[in-house]
Amino acid sequence: MAEGRFFGRLRSGLQKTRQSLKQSLESVFNRKRVDADTLEELEEALIMADLGVPATQKVLQEVDHLVKQKTIDADGESLRDGVVATVRHILLEAMPPVEADAAPLPQPWVLMLVGVNGAGKTTTLGKLAYQMREAGAKPLIAAADTFRAAAIEQAEIWAERAGVEIIKGQIGGDAAAVAFDAVRAAQARQADRLLIDTAGRLHTKVHLMDELKKMQRVLDRALPGAPHEIWLVLDATTGQNGVMQVQQFHECLGLTGLVLTKLDSTAKGGIVVQIADQFGLPIRYIGIGEGVEDLRPFDAAEFAEALLAQ
Ligand SMILES: Nc1nc2c(ncn2[C@@H]2O[C@H](COP(=O)(O)OP(=O)(O)OP(=O)(O)O)[C@@H](O)[C@H]2O)c(=O)[nH]1
Ligand SMILES: [Mg+2]
């Protein structure tokens, strides 16, 4: 698929966020002269856009610095450049590292997707399976959400859509046991990626979080070193509560990445900047729709541009 189409999709996916940022920032950027009032207005607009206090302060300090250094002019239009540059800089810190040594992936490479109810775990898993298969890999899906019959059916629909096989357990069964069996199945079938869907749970419920820790231990027993990645799937429309979710899931499990979903249906995409700033966690993917292709690798420059371009 052409890059242009990809970017167009990202741009239209982020339209709501862009519109809301634009509305609040436009009057700031239209100022002829930057003074204390302008900076205060900028601060308010960034907080409203869910950048959070620390990231907002960072942007303000940097912009102030640029004005004082005369790197940018003290007018609104230059201010825009300063804001874009600072936001891009913050987002760059959340870019997944480039695998320089290109070490071969463990076989199978095991990924757990975790998150609160309805965050988009199963959907993301389906999109990922599809993309991996398109790229020539052989993924296997494990439906380790044994809470609801509908959850297993939903994973089955996605497996079919993605054209990959699925391992499922019994409703009410032990999710960790499903994960264990799935590792054995992946080995037997020579699948090179194992994608494990887990049941949604509140980050505040200790016993539910303990179940994830158990799955982590059981996976390591089935295949030392597994799971190789644990990604938190985060609904970007939840705003500030998302920050708490990252904190608690990370404390409990030691996350290795984030996926931010529903960026197409929220005006609060600024939360991405806040989370990038606050946790040193790579944002692996962003979800910009419900379709099989609506999952994009996170690209800081592209994202900043799609977010703040005029
Ligand atoms: N617009 C939009 N909708 C999404 C996106 N990702 C997921 N959804 C929708 O969000 C809803 C919940 O998605 P699921 O994948 O079922 O979420 P889940 O985390 O597996 O939910 P539980 O298994 O109940 O915890 C579904 O209606 C999805 O279609 C996205 O990027 N954009
Ligand atoms: Mg699910």
Coordinates of C-alpha atoms and ligand atoms in Angstrom, one line a residue:
M1 CA 0.0 0.0 0.0
A2 CA 1.3 3.4 -0.8
E3 CA 2.7 5.5 2.0
G4 CA 0.5 8.4 0.9
R5 CA -2.7 6.4 1.6
F6 CA -1.3 5.3 5.0
F7 CA -0.7 8.9 6.0
G8 CA -4.1 10.0 4.7
R9 CA -5.7 7.3 6.9
L10 CA -3.7 8.5 9.9
R11 CA -4.6 12.1 9.2
S12 CA -8.3 11.4 8.9
G13 CA -8.1 9.1 11.9
L14 CA -6.7 11.9 14.0
Q15 CA -9.2 14.4 12.6
K16 CA -11.1 14.9 15.9
T17 CA -8.0 15.5 17.9
R18 CA -6.6 17.9 15.3
Q19 CA -9.8 19.9 15.1
S20 CA -10.0 20.3 18.9
L21 CA -6.3 21.3 19.2
K22 CA -6.7 23.6 16.2
Q23 CA -9.7 25.4 17.7
S24 CA -8.0 26.0 21.0
L25 CA -4.6 26.8 19.6
E26 CA -5.6 28.9 16.7
S27 CA -6.2 32.1 18.6
V28 CA -2.8 31.7 20.3
F29 CA -1.1 31.2 16.9
N30 CA -2.9 34.2 15.4
R31 CA -1.3 36.6 17.9
K32 CA 1.0 39.2 16.5
R33 CA 3.1 39.3 19.6
V34 CA 3.9 36.7 22.2
D35 CA 3.5 37.9 25.8
A36 CA 2.6 36.4 29.2
D37 CA -1.1 36.3 28.2
T38 CA -0.3 34.3 25.1
L39 CA 1.7 31.8 27.0
E40 CA -1.0 31.5 29.6
E41 CA -3.5 30.8 26.8
L42 CA -1.2 28.3 25.3
E43 CA -0.9 26.5 28.6
E44 CA -4.6 26.4 29.0
A45 CA -5.1 25.0 25.5
L46 CA -2.5 22.3 26.0
I47 CA -4.0 21.2 29.3
M48 CA -7.4 21.1 27.7
A49 CA -6.0 18.9 24.9
D50 CA -4.9 16.4 27.6
L51 CA -1.2 16.9 27.4
G52 CA -1.1 16.9 31.2
V53 CA 0.8 19.3 33.4
P54 CA 4.4 18.0 33.1
A55 CA 4.3 17.8 29.3
T56 CA 2.6 21.2 29.0
Q57 CA 5.3 22.8 31.3
K58 CA 7.9 21.2 29.1
V59 CA 6.4 22.7 26.0
L60 CA 6.1 26.1 27.6
Q61 CA 9.6 26.2 28.9
E62 CA 11.0 25.1 25.6
V63 CA 9.0 27.7 23.7
D64 CA 9.9 30.4 26.2
H65 CA 13.6 29.4 25.7
L66 CA 13.3 29.5 22.0
V67 CA 11.8 33.0 22.1
K68 CA 14.5 34.2 24.6
Q69 CA 17.2 32.7 22.4
K70 CA 15.5 34.4 19.5
T71 CA 15.5 31.0 17.7
I72 CA 11.9 31.7 16.9
D73 CA 10.3 35.1 16.6
A74 CA 8.0 36.4 19.2
D75 CA 4.9 36.0 17.1
G76 CA 2.1 33.4 17.1
E77 CA 3.1 31.8 13.8
S78 CA 6.6 31.1 15.0
L79 CA 5.1 29.8 18.2
R80 CA 3.4 27.1 16.3
D81 CA 6.8 25.9 15.0
G82 CA 8.1 25.8 18.5
V83 CA 5.2 23.8 19.8
V84 CA 5.3 21.3 16.9
A85 CA 9.1 20.9 17.4
T86 CA 8.7 20.3 21.2
V87 CA 5.8 17.9 20.8
R88 CA 7.7 16.0 18.2
H89 CA 10.7 15.8 20.5
I90 CA 8.6 14.4 23.4
L91 CA 7.0 11.8 21.1
L92 CA 10.4 10.7 19.7
E93 CA 11.2 9.4 23.2
A94 CA 8.3 6.9 22.8
M95 CA 9.5 5.5 19.4
P96 CA 10.2 1.8 19.6
P97 CA 13.9 1.2 19.5
V98 CA 15.4 0.2 16.2
E99 CA 16.7 -3.3 16.5
A100 CA 20.2 -2.6 15.4
D101 CA 21.6 -6.1 15.9
A102 CA 18.6 -7.7 14.2
A103 CA 18.8 -10.7 16.4
P104 CA 16.5 -13.5 15.3
L105 CA 13.2 -13.6 17.2
P106 CA 12.7 -16.4 19.7
Q107 CA 10.5 -19.2 18.2
P108 CA 7.8 -18.7 18.9
W109 CA 7.9 -15.1 19.9
V110 CA 5.2 -14.6 22.6
L111 CA 3.1 -11.5 23.1
M112 CA 0.5 -10.9 25.8
L113 CA -2.1 -8.1 25.3
V114 CA -3.5 -6.8 28.5
G115 CA -5.8 -3.9 29.5
V116 CA -9.1 -2.9 31.0
N117 CA -12.5 -4.0 29.6
G118 CA -13.3 -2.7 26.1
A119 CA -9.9 -1.1 25.5
G120 CA -9.5 -2.9 22.2
K121 CA -7.3 -5.9 23.0
T122 CA -9.1 -8.5 20.9
T123 CA -9.5 -6.1 17.9
T124 CA -5.8 -5.1 18.1
L125 CA -4.8 -8.8 18.3
G126 CA -6.8 -9.5 15.2
K127 CA -5.3 -6.6 13.3
L128 CA -1.8 -7.6 14.4
A129 CA -2.3 -11.2 13.3
Y130 CA -3.5 -10.0 9.9
Q131 CA -0.5 -7.7 9.5
M132 CA 2.0 -10.3 10.6
R133 CA 0.5 -12.9 8.2
E134 CA 0.6 -10.3 5.4
A135 CA 4.3 -9.8 6.2
G136 CA 4.9 -13.5 5.8
A137 CA 4.9 -14.6 9.4
K138 CA 2.9 -17.5 10.8
P139 CA 1.0 -16.2 13.9
L140 CA -1.2 -18.2 16.2
I141 CA -3.9 -16.6 18.3
A142 CA -4.6 -17.8 21.9
A143 CA -8.1 -16.9 23.1
A144 CA -7.1 -16.8 26.8
D145 CA -10.1 -14.6 27.7
T146 CA -12.1 -17.4 29.3
F147 CA -14.5 -15.1 31.1
R148 CA -17.2 -14.9 28.4
A149 CA -18.3 -17.2 25.6
A150 CA -18.7 -14.1 23.4
A151 CA -15.0 -13.2 24.0
I152 CA -13.9 -16.6 22.5
E153 CA -16.3 -16.2 19.6
Q154 CA -15.0 -12.7 18.9
A155 CA -11.4 -14.0 18.9
E156 CA -12.5 -16.7 16.4
I157 CA -14.1 -14.2 14.1
W158 CA -10.8 -12.2 14.1
A159 CA -8.7 -15.3 13.6
E160 CA -10.8 -16.1 10.5
R161 CA -10.6 -12.5 9.2
A162 CA -6.8 -12.6 9.7
G163 CA -6.5 -16.1 8.2
V164 CA -4.7 -17.5 11.2
E165 CA -5.3 -20.5 13.5
I166 CA -6.6 -20.1 17.0
I167 CA -6.2 -22.1 20.3
K168 CA -9.1 -21.6 22.7
G169 CA -10.0 -22.8 26.2
Q170 CA -13.2 -23.5 28.0
I171 CA -15.4 -20.8 29.4
G172 CA -14.5 -20.4 33.1
G173 CA -11.4 -22.4 32.6
D174 CA -7.9 -21.4 33.7
A175 CA -6.6 -18.7 31.4
A176 CA -2.9 -19.5 32.2
A177 CA -3.5 -23.1 31.2
V178 CA -4.8 -22.0 27.8
A179 CA -1.7 -19.9 27.4
F180 CA 0.5 -22.9 28.3
D181 CA -1.3 -25.1 25.8
A182 CA -1.0 -22.4 23.2
V183 CA 2.8 -22.4 23.5
R184 CA 2.9 -26.1 23.0
A185 CA 0.6 -25.8 20.0
A186 CA 2.7 -23.0 18.5
Q187 CA 5.8 -25.2 18.8
A188 CA 4.0 -28.2 17.3
R189 CA 2.6 -26.2 14.4
Q190 CA 5.8 -24.2 13.9
A191 CA 4.0 -20.9 14.4
D192 CA 6.6 -18.1 14.9
R193 CA 4.3 -15.6 16.7
L194 CA 2.0 -16.4 19.5
L195 CA -0.5 -13.6 20.3
I196 CA -2.4 -14.1 23.6
D197 CA -5.7 -12.3 24.2
T198 CA -6.5 -11.8 27.8
A199 CA -9.7 -10.9 29.6
G200 CA -10.3 -7.2 30.4
R201 CA -9.7 -6.3 34.0
L202 CA -9.6 -3.2 36.2
H203 CA -6.1 -2.2 37.1
T204 CA -7.3 -1.7 40.6
K205 CA -8.5 -5.3 41.3
V206 CA -5.5 -7.0 42.8
H207 CA -6.7 -10.6 42.4
L208 CA -7.4 -10.0 38.7
M209 CA -3.9 -8.5 38.2
D210 CA -2.5 -11.5 40.0
E211 CA -4.0 -13.8 37.4
L212 CA -1.9 -12.0 34.8
K213 CA 1.2 -12.5 36.9
K214 CA 0.3 -16.2 37.0
M215 CA 0.0 -16.3 33.2
Q216 CA 3.4 -14.6 33.0
R217 CA 5.0 -17.3 35.3
V218 CA 3.3 -20.2 33.5
L219 CA 4.4 -18.9 30.1
D220 CA 8.0 -18.7 31.3
R221 CA 7.7 -22.3 32.5
A222 CA 6.4 -23.4 29.1
L223 CA 9.1 -21.5 27.2
P224 CA 11.9 -19.8 29.2
G225 CA 11.9 -16.1 28.5
A226 CA 8.2 -16.0 27.4
P227 CA 6.2 -13.8 27.3
H228 CA 8.8 -11.8 25.3
E229 CA 6.5 -8.8 25.2
I230 CA 3.6 -7.5 27.3
W231 CA 1.7 -4.6 25.8
L232 CA -1.0 -2.6 27.5
V233 CA -3.8 -1.7 25.1
L234 CA -5.2 1.7 26.1
D235 CA -8.4 3.4 24.9
A236 CA -7.3 6.9 24.1
T237 CA -10.8 8.2 24.7
T238 CA -10.5 7.5 28.5
G239 CA -8.3 10.5 28.9
Q240 CA -6.6 11.0 32.3
N241 CA -7.6 7.6 33.7
G242 CA -5.4 6.1 31.0
V243 CA -2.4 7.4 32.8
M244 CA -3.3 5.5 36.0
Q245 CA -3.8 2.4 33.9
V246 CA -0.4 2.6 32.5
Q247 CA 1.1 3.1 35.9
Q248 CA -0.6 0.2 37.6
F249 CA -0.3 -2.4 34.8
H250 CA 3.4 -1.4 34.4
E251 CA 4.0 -1.8 38.2
C252 CA 2.4 -5.2 38.2
L253 CA 3.7 -6.7 35.0
G254 CA 6.6 -4.7 33.7
L255 CA 5.2 -3.7 30.4
T256 CA 7.3 -3.6 27.3
G257 CA 5.0 -1.5 25.2
L258 CA 1.8 0.3 24.7
V259 CA -0.9 0.3 22.0
L260 CA -3.2 3.3 21.9
T261 CA -6.6 2.6 20.3
K262 CA -9.6 4.7 19.2
L263 CA -7.6 7.7 18.2
D264 CA -10.1 8.1 15.4
S265 CA -13.0 8.6 17.8
T266 CA -11.6 11.0 20.3
A267 CA -10.7 14.7 20.5
K268 CA -8.3 13.8 23.3
G269 CA -5.4 12.4 21.4
G270 CA -3.1 14.7 23.3
I271 CA -3.0 12.0 25.9
V272 CA -0.5 10.3 23.7
V273 CA 1.9 13.2 24.3
Q274 CA 1.4 13.0 28.0
I275 CA 1.9 9.2 28.2
A276 CA 5.0 9.4 26.0
D277 CA 6.4 12.1 28.3
Q278 CA 5.6 10.4 31.5
F279 CA 6.6 6.7 31.0
G280 CA 9.6 5.6 29.1
L281 CA 7.5 3.0 27.3
P282 CA 7.6 2.6 23.6
I283 CA 4.2 3.1 21.8
R284 CA 4.2 0.1 19.5
Y285 CA 1.0 0.8 17.6
I286 CA -1.9 3.1 17.4
G287 CA -5.5 2.1 16.5
I288 CA -7.3 4.5 14.2
G289 CA -10.5 2.5 13.3
E290 CA -12.3 -0.8 13.6
G291 CA -11.1 -2.3 10.3
V292 CA -8.3 -4.8 9.8
E293 CA -5.9 -2.2 8.4
D294 CA -6.6 0.5 11.0
L295 CA -3.5 -0.2 13.1
R296 CA -0.4 1.8 12.4
P297 CA 3.1 1.5 13.9
F298 CA 3.7 4.6 16.0
D299 CA 5.9 7.1 14.2
A300 CA 6.6 10.3 16.2
A301 CA 7.2 12.7 13.4
E302 CA 4.3 11.4 11.4
F303 CA 2.0 11.6 14.4
A304 CA 3.1 15.1 15.4
E305 CA 2.5 16.2 11.8
A306 CA -0.9 14.6 11.6
L307 CA -1.8 16.1 15.0
L308 CA -0.6 19.7 14.6
A309 CA -0.3 20.4 10.9
Q310 CA -2.7 23.1 9.7
Ligands
LIG1 N1 -13.1 3.5 16.4 C1 -12.3 2.5 16.9 N2 -12.9 1.5 17.6 C2 -12.0 0.5 18.1 C3 -10.6 0.6 17.9 N3 -10.1 -0.5 18.5 C4 -11.1 -1.2 19.0 N4 -12.3 -0.6 18.8 C5 -13.7 -1.0 19.2 O1 -13.8 -1.0 20.6 C6 -14.7 -2.0 21.0 C7 -14.0 -2.9 22.0 O2 -12.9 -3.6 21.4 P1 -12.4 -5.1 21.9 O3 -11.3 -5.4 21.0 O4 -13.6 -6.0 22.0 O5 -11.9 -4.7 23.3 P2 -11.3 -5.7 24.4 O6 -10.2 -4.9 25.1 O7 -11.0 -7.0 23.8 O8 -12.6 -5.8 25.4 P3 -12.8 -6.9 26.5 O9 -12.4 -8.3 26.0 O10 -14.3 -6.8 26.8 O11 -12.0 -6.5 27.7 C8 -15.1 -2.8 19.7 O12 -16.3 -2.3 19.3 C9 -14.0 -2.4 18.7 O13 -14.5 -2.4 17.4 C10 -10.1 1.7 17.2 O14 -8.8 1.9 17.0 N5 -11.0 2.6 16.7
MG2 MG -11.5 -8.9 24.3

